[in-house]
PDB file of C-alpha atoms in Angstrom:
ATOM      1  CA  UNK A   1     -45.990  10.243  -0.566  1.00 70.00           C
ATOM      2  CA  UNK A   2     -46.174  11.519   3.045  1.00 72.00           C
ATOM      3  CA  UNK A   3     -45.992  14.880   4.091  1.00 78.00           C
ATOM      4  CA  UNK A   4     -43.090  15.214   6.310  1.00 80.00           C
ATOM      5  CA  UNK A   5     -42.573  18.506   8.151  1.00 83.00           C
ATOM      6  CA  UNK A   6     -39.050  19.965   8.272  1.00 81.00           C
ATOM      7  CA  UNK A   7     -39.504  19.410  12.083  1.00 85.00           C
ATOM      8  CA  UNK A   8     -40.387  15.652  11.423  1.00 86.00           C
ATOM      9  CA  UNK A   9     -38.032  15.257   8.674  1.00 85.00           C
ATOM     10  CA  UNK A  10     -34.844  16.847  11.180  1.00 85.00           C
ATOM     11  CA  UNK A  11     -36.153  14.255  14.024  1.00 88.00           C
ATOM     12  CA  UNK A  12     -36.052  11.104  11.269  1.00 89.00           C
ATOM     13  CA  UNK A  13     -32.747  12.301   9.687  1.00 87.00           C
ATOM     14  CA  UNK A  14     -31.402  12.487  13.628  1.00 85.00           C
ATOM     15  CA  UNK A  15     -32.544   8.955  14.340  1.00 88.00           C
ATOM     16  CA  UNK A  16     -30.916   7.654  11.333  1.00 86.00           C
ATOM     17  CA  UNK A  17     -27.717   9.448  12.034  1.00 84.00           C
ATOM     18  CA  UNK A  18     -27.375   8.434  15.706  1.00 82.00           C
ATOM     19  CA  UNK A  19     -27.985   4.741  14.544  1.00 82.00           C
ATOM     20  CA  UNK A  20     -26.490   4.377  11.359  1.00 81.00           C
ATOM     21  CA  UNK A  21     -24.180   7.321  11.010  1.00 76.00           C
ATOM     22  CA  UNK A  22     -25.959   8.271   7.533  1.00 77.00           C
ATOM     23  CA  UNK A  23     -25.585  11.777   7.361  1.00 77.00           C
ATOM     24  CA  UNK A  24     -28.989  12.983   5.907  1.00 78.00           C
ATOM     25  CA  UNK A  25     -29.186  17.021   5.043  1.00 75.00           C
ATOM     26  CA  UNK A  26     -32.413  18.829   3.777  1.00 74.00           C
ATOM     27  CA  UNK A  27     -31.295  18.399  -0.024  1.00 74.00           C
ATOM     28  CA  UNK A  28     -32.072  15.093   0.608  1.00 76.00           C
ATOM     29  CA  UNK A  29     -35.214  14.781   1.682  1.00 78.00           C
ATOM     30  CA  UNK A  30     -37.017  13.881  -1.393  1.00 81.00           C
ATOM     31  CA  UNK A  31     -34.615  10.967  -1.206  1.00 80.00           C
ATOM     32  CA  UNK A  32     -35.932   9.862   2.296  1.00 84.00           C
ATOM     33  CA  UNK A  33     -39.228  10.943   1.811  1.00 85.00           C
ATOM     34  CA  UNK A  34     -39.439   8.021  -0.919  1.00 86.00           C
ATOM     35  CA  UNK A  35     -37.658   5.152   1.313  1.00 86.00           C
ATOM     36  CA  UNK A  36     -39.672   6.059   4.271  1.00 88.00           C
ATOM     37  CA  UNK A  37     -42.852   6.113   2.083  1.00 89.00           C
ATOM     38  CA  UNK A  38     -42.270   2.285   1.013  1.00 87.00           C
ATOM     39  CA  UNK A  39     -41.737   1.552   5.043  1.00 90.00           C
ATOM     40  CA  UNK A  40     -44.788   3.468   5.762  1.00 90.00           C
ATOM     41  CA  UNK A  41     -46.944   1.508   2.683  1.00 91.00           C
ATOM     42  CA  UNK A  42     -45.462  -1.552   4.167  1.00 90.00           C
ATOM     43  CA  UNK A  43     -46.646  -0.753   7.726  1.00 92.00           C
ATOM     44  CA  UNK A  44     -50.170   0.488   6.931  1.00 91.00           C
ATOM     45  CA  UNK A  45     -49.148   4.434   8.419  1.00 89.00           C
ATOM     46  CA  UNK A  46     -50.966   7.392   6.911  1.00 89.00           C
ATOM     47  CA  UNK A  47     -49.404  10.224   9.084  1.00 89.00           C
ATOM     48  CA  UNK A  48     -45.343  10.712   8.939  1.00 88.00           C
ATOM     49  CA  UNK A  49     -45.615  11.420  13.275  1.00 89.00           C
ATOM     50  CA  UNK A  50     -46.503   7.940  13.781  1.00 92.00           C
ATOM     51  CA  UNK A  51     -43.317   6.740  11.696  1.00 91.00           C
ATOM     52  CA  UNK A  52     -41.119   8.914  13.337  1.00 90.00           C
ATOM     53  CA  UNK A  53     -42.471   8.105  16.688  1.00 92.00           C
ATOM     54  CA  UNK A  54     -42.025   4.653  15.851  1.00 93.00           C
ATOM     55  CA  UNK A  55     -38.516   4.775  14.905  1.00 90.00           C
ATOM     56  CA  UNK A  56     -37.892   6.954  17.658  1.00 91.00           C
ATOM     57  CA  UNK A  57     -39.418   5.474  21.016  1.00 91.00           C
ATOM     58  CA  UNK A  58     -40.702   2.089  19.387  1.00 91.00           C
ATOM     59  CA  UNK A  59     -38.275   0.177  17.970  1.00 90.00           C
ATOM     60  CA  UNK A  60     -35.946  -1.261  21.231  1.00 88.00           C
ATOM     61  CA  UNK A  61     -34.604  -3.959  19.053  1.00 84.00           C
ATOM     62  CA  UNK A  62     -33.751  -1.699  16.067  1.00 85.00           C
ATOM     63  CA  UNK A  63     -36.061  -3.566  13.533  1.00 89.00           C
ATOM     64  CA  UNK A  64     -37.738  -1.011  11.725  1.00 90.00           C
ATOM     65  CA  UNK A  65     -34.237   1.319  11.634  1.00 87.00           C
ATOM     66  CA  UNK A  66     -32.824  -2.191  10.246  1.00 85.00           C
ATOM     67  CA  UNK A  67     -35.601  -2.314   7.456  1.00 87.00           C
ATOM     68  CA  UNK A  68     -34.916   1.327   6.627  1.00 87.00           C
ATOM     69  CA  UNK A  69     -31.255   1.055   6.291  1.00 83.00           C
ATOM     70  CA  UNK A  70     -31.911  -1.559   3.686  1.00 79.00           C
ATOM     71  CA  UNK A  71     -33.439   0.910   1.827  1.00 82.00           C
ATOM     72  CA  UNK A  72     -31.472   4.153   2.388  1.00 80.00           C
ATOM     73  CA  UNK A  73     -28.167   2.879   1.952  1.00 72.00           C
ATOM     74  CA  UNK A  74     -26.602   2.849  -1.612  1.00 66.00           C
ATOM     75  CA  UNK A  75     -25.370  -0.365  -3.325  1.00 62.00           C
ATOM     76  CA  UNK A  76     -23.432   0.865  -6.568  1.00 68.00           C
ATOM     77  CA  UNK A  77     -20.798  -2.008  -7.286  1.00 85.00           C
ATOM     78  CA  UNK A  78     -18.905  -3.829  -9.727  1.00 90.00           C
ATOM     79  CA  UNK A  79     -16.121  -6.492  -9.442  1.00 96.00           C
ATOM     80  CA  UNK A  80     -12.603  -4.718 -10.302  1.00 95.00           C
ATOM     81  CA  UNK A  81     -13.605  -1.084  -9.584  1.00 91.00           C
ATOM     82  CA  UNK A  82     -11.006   1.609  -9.182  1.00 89.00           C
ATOM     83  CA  UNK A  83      -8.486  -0.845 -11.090  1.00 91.00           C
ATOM     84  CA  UNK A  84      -5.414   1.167 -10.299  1.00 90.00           C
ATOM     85  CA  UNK A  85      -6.155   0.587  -6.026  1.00 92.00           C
ATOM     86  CA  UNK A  86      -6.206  -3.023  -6.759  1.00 94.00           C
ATOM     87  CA  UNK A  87      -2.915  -2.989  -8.514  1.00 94.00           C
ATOM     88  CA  UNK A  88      -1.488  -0.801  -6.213  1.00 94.00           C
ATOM     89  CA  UNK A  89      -2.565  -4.188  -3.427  1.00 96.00           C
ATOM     90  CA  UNK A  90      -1.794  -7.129  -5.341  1.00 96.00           C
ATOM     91  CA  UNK A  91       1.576  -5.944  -6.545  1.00 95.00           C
ATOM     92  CA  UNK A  92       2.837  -3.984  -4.205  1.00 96.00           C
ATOM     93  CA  UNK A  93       0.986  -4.157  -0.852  1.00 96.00           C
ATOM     94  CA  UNK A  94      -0.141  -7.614  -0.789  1.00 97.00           C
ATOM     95  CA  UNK A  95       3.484  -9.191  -1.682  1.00 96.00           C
ATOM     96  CA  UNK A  96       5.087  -6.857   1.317  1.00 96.00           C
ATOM     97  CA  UNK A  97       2.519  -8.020   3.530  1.00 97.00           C
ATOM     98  CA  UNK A  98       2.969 -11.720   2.539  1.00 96.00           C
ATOM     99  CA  UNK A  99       7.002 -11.462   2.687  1.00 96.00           C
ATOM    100  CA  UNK A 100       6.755  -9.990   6.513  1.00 96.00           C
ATOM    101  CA  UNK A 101       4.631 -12.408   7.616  1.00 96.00           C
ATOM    102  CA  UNK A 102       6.489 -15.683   6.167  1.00 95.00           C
ATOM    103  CA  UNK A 103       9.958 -14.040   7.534  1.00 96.00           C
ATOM    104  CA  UNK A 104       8.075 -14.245  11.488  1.00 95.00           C
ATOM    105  CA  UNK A 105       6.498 -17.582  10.201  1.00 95.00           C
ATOM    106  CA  UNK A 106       3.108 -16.549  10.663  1.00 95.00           C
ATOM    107  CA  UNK A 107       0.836 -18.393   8.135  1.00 96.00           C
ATOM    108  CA  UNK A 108      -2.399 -15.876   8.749  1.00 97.00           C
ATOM    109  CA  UNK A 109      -3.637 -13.204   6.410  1.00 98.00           C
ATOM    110  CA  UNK A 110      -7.523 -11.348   7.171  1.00 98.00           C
ATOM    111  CA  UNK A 111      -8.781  -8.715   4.885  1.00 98.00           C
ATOM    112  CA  UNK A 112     -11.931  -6.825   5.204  1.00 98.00           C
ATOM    113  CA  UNK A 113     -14.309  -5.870   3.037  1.00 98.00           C
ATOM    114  CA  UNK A 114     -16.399  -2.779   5.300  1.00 97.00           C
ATOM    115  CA  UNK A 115     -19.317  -1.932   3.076  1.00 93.00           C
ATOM    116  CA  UNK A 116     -19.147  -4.546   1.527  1.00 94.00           C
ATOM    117  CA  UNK A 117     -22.924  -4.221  -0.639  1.00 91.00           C
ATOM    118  CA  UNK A 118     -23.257  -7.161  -2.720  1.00 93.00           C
ATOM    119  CA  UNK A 119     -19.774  -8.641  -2.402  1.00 96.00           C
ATOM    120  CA  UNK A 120     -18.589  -7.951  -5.780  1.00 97.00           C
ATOM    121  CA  UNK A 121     -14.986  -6.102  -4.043  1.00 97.00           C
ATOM    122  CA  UNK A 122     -14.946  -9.045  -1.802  1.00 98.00           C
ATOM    123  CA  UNK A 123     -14.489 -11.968  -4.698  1.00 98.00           C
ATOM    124  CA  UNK A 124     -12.559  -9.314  -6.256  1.00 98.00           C
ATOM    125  CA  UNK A 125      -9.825  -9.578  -3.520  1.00 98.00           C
ATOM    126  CA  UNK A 126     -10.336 -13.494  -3.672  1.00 98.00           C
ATOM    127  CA  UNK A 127      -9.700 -13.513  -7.122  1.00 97.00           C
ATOM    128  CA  UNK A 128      -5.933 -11.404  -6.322  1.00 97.00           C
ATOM    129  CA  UNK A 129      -5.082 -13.561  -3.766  1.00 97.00           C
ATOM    130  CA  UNK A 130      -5.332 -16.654  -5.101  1.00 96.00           C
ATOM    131  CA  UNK A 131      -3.668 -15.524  -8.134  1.00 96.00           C
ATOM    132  CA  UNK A 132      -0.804 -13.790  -6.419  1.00 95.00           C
ATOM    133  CA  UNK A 133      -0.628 -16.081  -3.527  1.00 94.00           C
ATOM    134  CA  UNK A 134      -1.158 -19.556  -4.775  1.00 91.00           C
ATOM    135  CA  UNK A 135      -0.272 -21.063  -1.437  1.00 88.00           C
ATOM    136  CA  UNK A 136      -3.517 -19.568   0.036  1.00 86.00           C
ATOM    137  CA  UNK A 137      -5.507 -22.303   0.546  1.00 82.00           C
ATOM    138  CA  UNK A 138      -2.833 -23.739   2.770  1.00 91.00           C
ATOM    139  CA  UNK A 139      -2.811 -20.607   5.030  1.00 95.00           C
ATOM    140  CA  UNK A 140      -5.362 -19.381   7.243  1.00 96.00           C
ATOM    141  CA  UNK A 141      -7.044 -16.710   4.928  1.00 97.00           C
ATOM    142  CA  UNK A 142     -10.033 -15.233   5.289  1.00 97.00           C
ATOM    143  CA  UNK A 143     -12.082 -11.963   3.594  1.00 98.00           C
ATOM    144  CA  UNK A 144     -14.411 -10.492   6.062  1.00 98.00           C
ATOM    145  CA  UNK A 145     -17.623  -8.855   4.283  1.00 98.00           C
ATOM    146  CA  UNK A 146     -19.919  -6.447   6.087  1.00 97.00           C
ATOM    147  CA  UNK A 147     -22.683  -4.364   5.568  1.00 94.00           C
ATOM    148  CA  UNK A 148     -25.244  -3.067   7.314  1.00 91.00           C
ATOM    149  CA  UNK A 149     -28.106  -4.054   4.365  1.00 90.00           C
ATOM    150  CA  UNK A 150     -29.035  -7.028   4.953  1.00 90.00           C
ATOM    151  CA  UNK A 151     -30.207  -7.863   1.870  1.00 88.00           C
ATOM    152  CA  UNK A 152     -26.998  -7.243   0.188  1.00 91.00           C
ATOM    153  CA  UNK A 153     -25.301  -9.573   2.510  1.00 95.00           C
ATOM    154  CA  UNK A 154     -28.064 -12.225   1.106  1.00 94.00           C
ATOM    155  CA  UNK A 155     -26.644 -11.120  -2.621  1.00 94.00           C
ATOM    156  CA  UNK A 156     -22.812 -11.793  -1.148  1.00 96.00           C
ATOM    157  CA  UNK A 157     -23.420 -15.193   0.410  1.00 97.00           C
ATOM    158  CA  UNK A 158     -25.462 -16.390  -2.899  1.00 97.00           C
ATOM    159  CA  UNK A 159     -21.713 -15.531  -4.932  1.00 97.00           C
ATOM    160  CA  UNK A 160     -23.836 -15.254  -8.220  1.00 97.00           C
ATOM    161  CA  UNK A 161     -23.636 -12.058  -9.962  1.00 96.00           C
ATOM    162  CA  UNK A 162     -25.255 -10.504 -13.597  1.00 95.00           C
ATOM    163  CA  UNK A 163     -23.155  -9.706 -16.564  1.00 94.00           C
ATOM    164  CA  UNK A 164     -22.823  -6.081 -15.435  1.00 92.00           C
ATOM    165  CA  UNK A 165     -20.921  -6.995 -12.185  1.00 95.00           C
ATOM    166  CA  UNK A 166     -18.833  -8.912 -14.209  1.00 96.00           C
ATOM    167  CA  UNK A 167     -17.948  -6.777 -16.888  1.00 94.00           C
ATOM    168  CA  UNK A 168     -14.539  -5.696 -15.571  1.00 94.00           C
ATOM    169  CA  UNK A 169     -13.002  -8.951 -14.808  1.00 96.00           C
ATOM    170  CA  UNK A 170     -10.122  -9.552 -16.768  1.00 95.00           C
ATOM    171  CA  UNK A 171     -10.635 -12.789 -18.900  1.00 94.00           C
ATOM    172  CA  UNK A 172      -7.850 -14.978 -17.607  1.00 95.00           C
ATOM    173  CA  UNK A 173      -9.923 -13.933 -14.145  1.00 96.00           C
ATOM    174  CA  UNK A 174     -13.192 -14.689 -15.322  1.00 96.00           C
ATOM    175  CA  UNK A 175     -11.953 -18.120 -16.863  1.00 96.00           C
ATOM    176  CA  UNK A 176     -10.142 -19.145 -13.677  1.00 97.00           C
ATOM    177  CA  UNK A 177     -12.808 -17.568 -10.593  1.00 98.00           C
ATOM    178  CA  UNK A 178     -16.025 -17.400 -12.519  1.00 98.00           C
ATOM    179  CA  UNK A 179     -18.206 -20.183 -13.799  1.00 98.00           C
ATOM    180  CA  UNK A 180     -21.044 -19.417 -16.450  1.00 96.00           C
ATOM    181  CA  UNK A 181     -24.510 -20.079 -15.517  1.00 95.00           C
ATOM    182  CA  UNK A 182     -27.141 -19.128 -18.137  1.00 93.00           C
ATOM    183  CA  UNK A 183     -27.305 -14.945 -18.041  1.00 92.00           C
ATOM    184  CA  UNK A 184     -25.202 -15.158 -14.615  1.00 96.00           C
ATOM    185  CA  UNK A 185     -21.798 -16.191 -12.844  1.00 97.00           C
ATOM    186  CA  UNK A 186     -21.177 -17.949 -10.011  1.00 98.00           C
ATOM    187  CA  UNK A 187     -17.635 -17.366  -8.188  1.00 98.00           C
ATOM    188  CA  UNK A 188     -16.181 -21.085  -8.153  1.00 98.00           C
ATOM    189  CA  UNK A 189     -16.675 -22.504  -4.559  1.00 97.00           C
ATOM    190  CA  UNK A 190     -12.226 -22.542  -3.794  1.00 95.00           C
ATOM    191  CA  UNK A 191     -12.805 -19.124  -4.380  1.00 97.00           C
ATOM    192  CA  UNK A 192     -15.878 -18.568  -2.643  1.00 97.00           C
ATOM    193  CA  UNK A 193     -15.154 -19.955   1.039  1.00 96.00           C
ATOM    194  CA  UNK A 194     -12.235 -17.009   1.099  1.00 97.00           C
ATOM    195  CA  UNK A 195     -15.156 -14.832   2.135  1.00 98.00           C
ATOM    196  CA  UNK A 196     -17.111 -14.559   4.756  1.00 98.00           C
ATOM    197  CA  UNK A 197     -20.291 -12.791   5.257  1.00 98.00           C
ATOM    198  CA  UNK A 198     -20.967 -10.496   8.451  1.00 97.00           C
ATOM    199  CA  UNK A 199     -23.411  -8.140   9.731  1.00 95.00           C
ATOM    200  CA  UNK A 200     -22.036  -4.727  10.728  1.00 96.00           C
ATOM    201  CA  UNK A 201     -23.403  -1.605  11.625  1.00 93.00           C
ATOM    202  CA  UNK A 202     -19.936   0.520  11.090  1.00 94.00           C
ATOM    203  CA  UNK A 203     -21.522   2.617  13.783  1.00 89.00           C
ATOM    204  CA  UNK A 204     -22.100   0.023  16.127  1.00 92.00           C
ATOM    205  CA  UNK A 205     -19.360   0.713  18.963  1.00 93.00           C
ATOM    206  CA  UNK A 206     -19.340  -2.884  20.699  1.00 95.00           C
ATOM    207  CA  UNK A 207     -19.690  -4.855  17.194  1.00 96.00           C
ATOM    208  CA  UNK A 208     -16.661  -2.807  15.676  1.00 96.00           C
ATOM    209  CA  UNK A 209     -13.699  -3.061  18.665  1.00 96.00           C
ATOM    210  CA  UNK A 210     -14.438  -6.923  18.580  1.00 96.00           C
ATOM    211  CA  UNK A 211     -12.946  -6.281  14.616  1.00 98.00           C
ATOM    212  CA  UNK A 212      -9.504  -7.186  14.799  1.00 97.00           C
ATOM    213  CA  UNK A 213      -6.350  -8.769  13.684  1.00 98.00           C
ATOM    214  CA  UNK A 214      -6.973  -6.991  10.317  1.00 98.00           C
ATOM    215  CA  UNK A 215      -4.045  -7.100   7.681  1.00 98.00           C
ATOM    216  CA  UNK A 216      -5.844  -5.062   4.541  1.00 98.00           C
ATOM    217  CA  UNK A 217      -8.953  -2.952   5.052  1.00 98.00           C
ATOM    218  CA  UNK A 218     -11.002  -1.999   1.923  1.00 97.00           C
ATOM    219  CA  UNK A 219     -13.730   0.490   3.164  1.00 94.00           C
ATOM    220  CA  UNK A 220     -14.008   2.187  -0.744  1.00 90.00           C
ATOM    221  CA  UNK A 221     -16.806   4.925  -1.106  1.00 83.00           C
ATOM    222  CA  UNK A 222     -18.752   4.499   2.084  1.00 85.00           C
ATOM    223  CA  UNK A 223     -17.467   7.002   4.123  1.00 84.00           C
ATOM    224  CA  UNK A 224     -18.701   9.584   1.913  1.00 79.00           C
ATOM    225  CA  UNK A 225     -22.545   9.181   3.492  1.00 78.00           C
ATOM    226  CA  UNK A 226     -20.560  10.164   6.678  1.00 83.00           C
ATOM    227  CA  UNK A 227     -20.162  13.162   8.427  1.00 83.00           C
ATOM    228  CA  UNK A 228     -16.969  14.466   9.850  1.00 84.00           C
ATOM    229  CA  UNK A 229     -17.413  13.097  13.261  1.00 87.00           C
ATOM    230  CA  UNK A 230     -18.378   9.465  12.510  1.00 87.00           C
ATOM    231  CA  UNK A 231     -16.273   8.929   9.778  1.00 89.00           C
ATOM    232  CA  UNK A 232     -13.751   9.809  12.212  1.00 91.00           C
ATOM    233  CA  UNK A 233     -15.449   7.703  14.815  1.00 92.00           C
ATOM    234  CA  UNK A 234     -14.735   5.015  11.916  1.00 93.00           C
ATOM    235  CA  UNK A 235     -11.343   5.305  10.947  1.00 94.00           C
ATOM    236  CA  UNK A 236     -10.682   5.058  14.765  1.00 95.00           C
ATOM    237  CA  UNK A 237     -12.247   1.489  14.751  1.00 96.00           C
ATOM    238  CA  UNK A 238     -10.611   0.613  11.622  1.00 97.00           C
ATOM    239  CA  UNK A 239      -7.049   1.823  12.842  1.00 96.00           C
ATOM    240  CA  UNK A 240      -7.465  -0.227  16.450  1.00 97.00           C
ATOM    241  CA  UNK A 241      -8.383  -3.203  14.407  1.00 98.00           C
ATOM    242  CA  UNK A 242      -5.393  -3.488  11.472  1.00 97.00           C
ATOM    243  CA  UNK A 243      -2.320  -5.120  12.809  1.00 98.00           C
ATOM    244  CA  UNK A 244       1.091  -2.978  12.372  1.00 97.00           C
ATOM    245  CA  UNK A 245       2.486  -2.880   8.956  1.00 97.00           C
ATOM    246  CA  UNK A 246      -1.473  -3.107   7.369  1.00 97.00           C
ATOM    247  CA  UNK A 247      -3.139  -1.075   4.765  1.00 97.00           C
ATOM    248  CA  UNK A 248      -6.274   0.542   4.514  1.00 96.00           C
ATOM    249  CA  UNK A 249      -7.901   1.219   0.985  1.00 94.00           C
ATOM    250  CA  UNK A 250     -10.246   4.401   0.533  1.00 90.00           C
ATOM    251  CA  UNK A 251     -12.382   5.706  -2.641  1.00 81.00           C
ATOM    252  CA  UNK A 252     -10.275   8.294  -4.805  1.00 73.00           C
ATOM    253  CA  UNK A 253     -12.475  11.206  -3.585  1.00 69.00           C
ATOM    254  CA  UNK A 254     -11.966  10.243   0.307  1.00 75.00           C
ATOM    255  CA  UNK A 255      -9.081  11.044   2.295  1.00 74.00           C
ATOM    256  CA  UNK A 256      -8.259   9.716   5.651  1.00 78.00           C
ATOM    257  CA  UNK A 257      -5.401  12.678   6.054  1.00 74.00           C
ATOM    258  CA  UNK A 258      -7.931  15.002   7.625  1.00 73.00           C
ATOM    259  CA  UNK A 259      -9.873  13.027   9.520  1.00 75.00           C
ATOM    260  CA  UNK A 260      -6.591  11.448  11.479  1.00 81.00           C
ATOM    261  CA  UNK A 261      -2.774  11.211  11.248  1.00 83.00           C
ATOM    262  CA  UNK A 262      -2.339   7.677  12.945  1.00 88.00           C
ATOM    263  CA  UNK A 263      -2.081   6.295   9.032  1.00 92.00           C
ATOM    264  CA  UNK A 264       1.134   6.822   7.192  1.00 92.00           C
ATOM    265  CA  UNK A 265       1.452   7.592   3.497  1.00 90.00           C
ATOM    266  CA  UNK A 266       3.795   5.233   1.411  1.00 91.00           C
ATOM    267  CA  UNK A 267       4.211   5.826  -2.272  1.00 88.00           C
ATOM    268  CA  UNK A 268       4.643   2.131  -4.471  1.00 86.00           C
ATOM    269  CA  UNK A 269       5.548   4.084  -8.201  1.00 80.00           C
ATOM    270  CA  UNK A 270       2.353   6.130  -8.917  1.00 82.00           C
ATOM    271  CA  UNK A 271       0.374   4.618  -5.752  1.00 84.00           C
ATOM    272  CA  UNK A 272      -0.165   6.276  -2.410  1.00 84.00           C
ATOM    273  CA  UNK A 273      -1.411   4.228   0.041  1.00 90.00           C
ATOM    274  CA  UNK A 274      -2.371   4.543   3.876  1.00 92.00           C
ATOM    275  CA  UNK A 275      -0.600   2.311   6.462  1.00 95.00           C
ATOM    276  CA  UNK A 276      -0.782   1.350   9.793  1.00 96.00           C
ATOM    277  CA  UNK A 277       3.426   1.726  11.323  1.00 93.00           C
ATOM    278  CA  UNK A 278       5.190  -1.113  12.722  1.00 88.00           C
ATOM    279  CA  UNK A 279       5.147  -0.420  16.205  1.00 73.00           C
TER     280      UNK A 279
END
């Protein structure tokens, strides 16, 4: 494994956070020190100053920061996670939503999936629309999924998933979205061509203000990587691109309340969710 210096490892963790917005501290450098030792195996380097130089000073196009963030950032996942969210959405949020827009006749709806890893949250929404809103397929829906791995986004468009990303599906679910295929599923294709894949970099300032027109925005345990200032830097983006009257999903252990107060709080029963007021 190479022998970063805590000079060398500072300038690396610096270059990621600029780029990426990963927020890297010296407790993790074990962590690092084993991604950037598979980049390093990969690129024939010996020394940890030529990597960092590289990444630094040598990399105009971003390729080798692009290879690294495949590696660095986490992909935990499961279809249905954080149950109570998603009921909190398709019987509460998603109905409102739906209601407001067929009262100005708008036949639209766009959700995004930020962080999206290998899609299972994605096909999850699919799944609630389609089941809650039949009449889907004759709007103009669509389920934007980012991520900044590239790889994953590979995983998303492929719509095939092991037993353990299916293991939360409800069975009337699985029987209606999910078709078996040996030790895998594949989401059925109606289902499917909700989503669509995109490459993000959530710190990427151009990519993220051409988001918008955004009615639900599911960004669920990504922030945490984040430090104060981008995930603020985020939930600014996020914010310019939801239309009025929108919700934004978080992970239990975030909170956008002190990072910003441009989202509301509404309370469905035992849900509080964060919206975006009607202006």
């Amino acid at each position: 494994m190479p022998d970063f210096s805590v000079e060398q490892f500072r300038s690396l963790s610096q270059q990621i956070y600029q780029k990426l917005g990963l927020h890297f501290d010296e407790k993790k450098i074990y962590f690092l020190k084993t991604r950037v030792a598979k980049r390093m195996a990969a690129l024939g380097m010996d020394d940890p100053r030529d990597y960092v130089f590289l990444v630094s000073y040598a990399d105009p196009k971003g390729v080798e920061m692009q290879a690294l963030a495949n590696l660095v950032t986490t992909n935990e996942t499961y279809m249905f996670r954080e149950y109570d969210q998603l009921q909190a959405f398709a019987n509460y949020c998603l109905p409102e939503v739906l209601s407001a827009k067929q009262a100005r006749g708008e036949r639209t709806l766009r959700i995004w999936s930020a962080g999206c890893s290998s899609g299972e949250e994605a096909y999850t929404l699919a799944m609630i629309l389609q089941d809650v809103f039949p009449q889907a397929q004759s709007w103009d829906c669509e389920i934007v999924a980012t991520d900044i791995d590239e790889n994953m986004l590979r995983r998303v468009a492929s719509a095939r998933y092991g037993c353990r990303s299916v293991n939360e599906v409800p069975g009337e679910y699985r029987r209606k979205y999910l078709i078996e295929d040996g030790e895998e599923w594949v989401v059925r294709r109606r289902t499917a061509e909700l989503v669509h894949v995109r490459h993000l970099n959530l710190q990427d300032r151009m990519a993220m203000r051409a988001m918008r027109g955004f009615d639900f925005i599911f960004c669920r345990n990504v922030l945490i990587y984040f430090d104060d200032s981008s995930r603020k830097a985020v939930i600014d983006h996020f914010y310019n691109a939801m239309n009025p009257g929108g919700y934004i999903f978080l992970g239990h252990s975030e909170s956008i309340g002190r990072v910003t107060a441009a989202f509301k709080l509404k309370r469905f029963e035992n849900h509080l969710v964060y919206f975006k007021e009607m202006s």
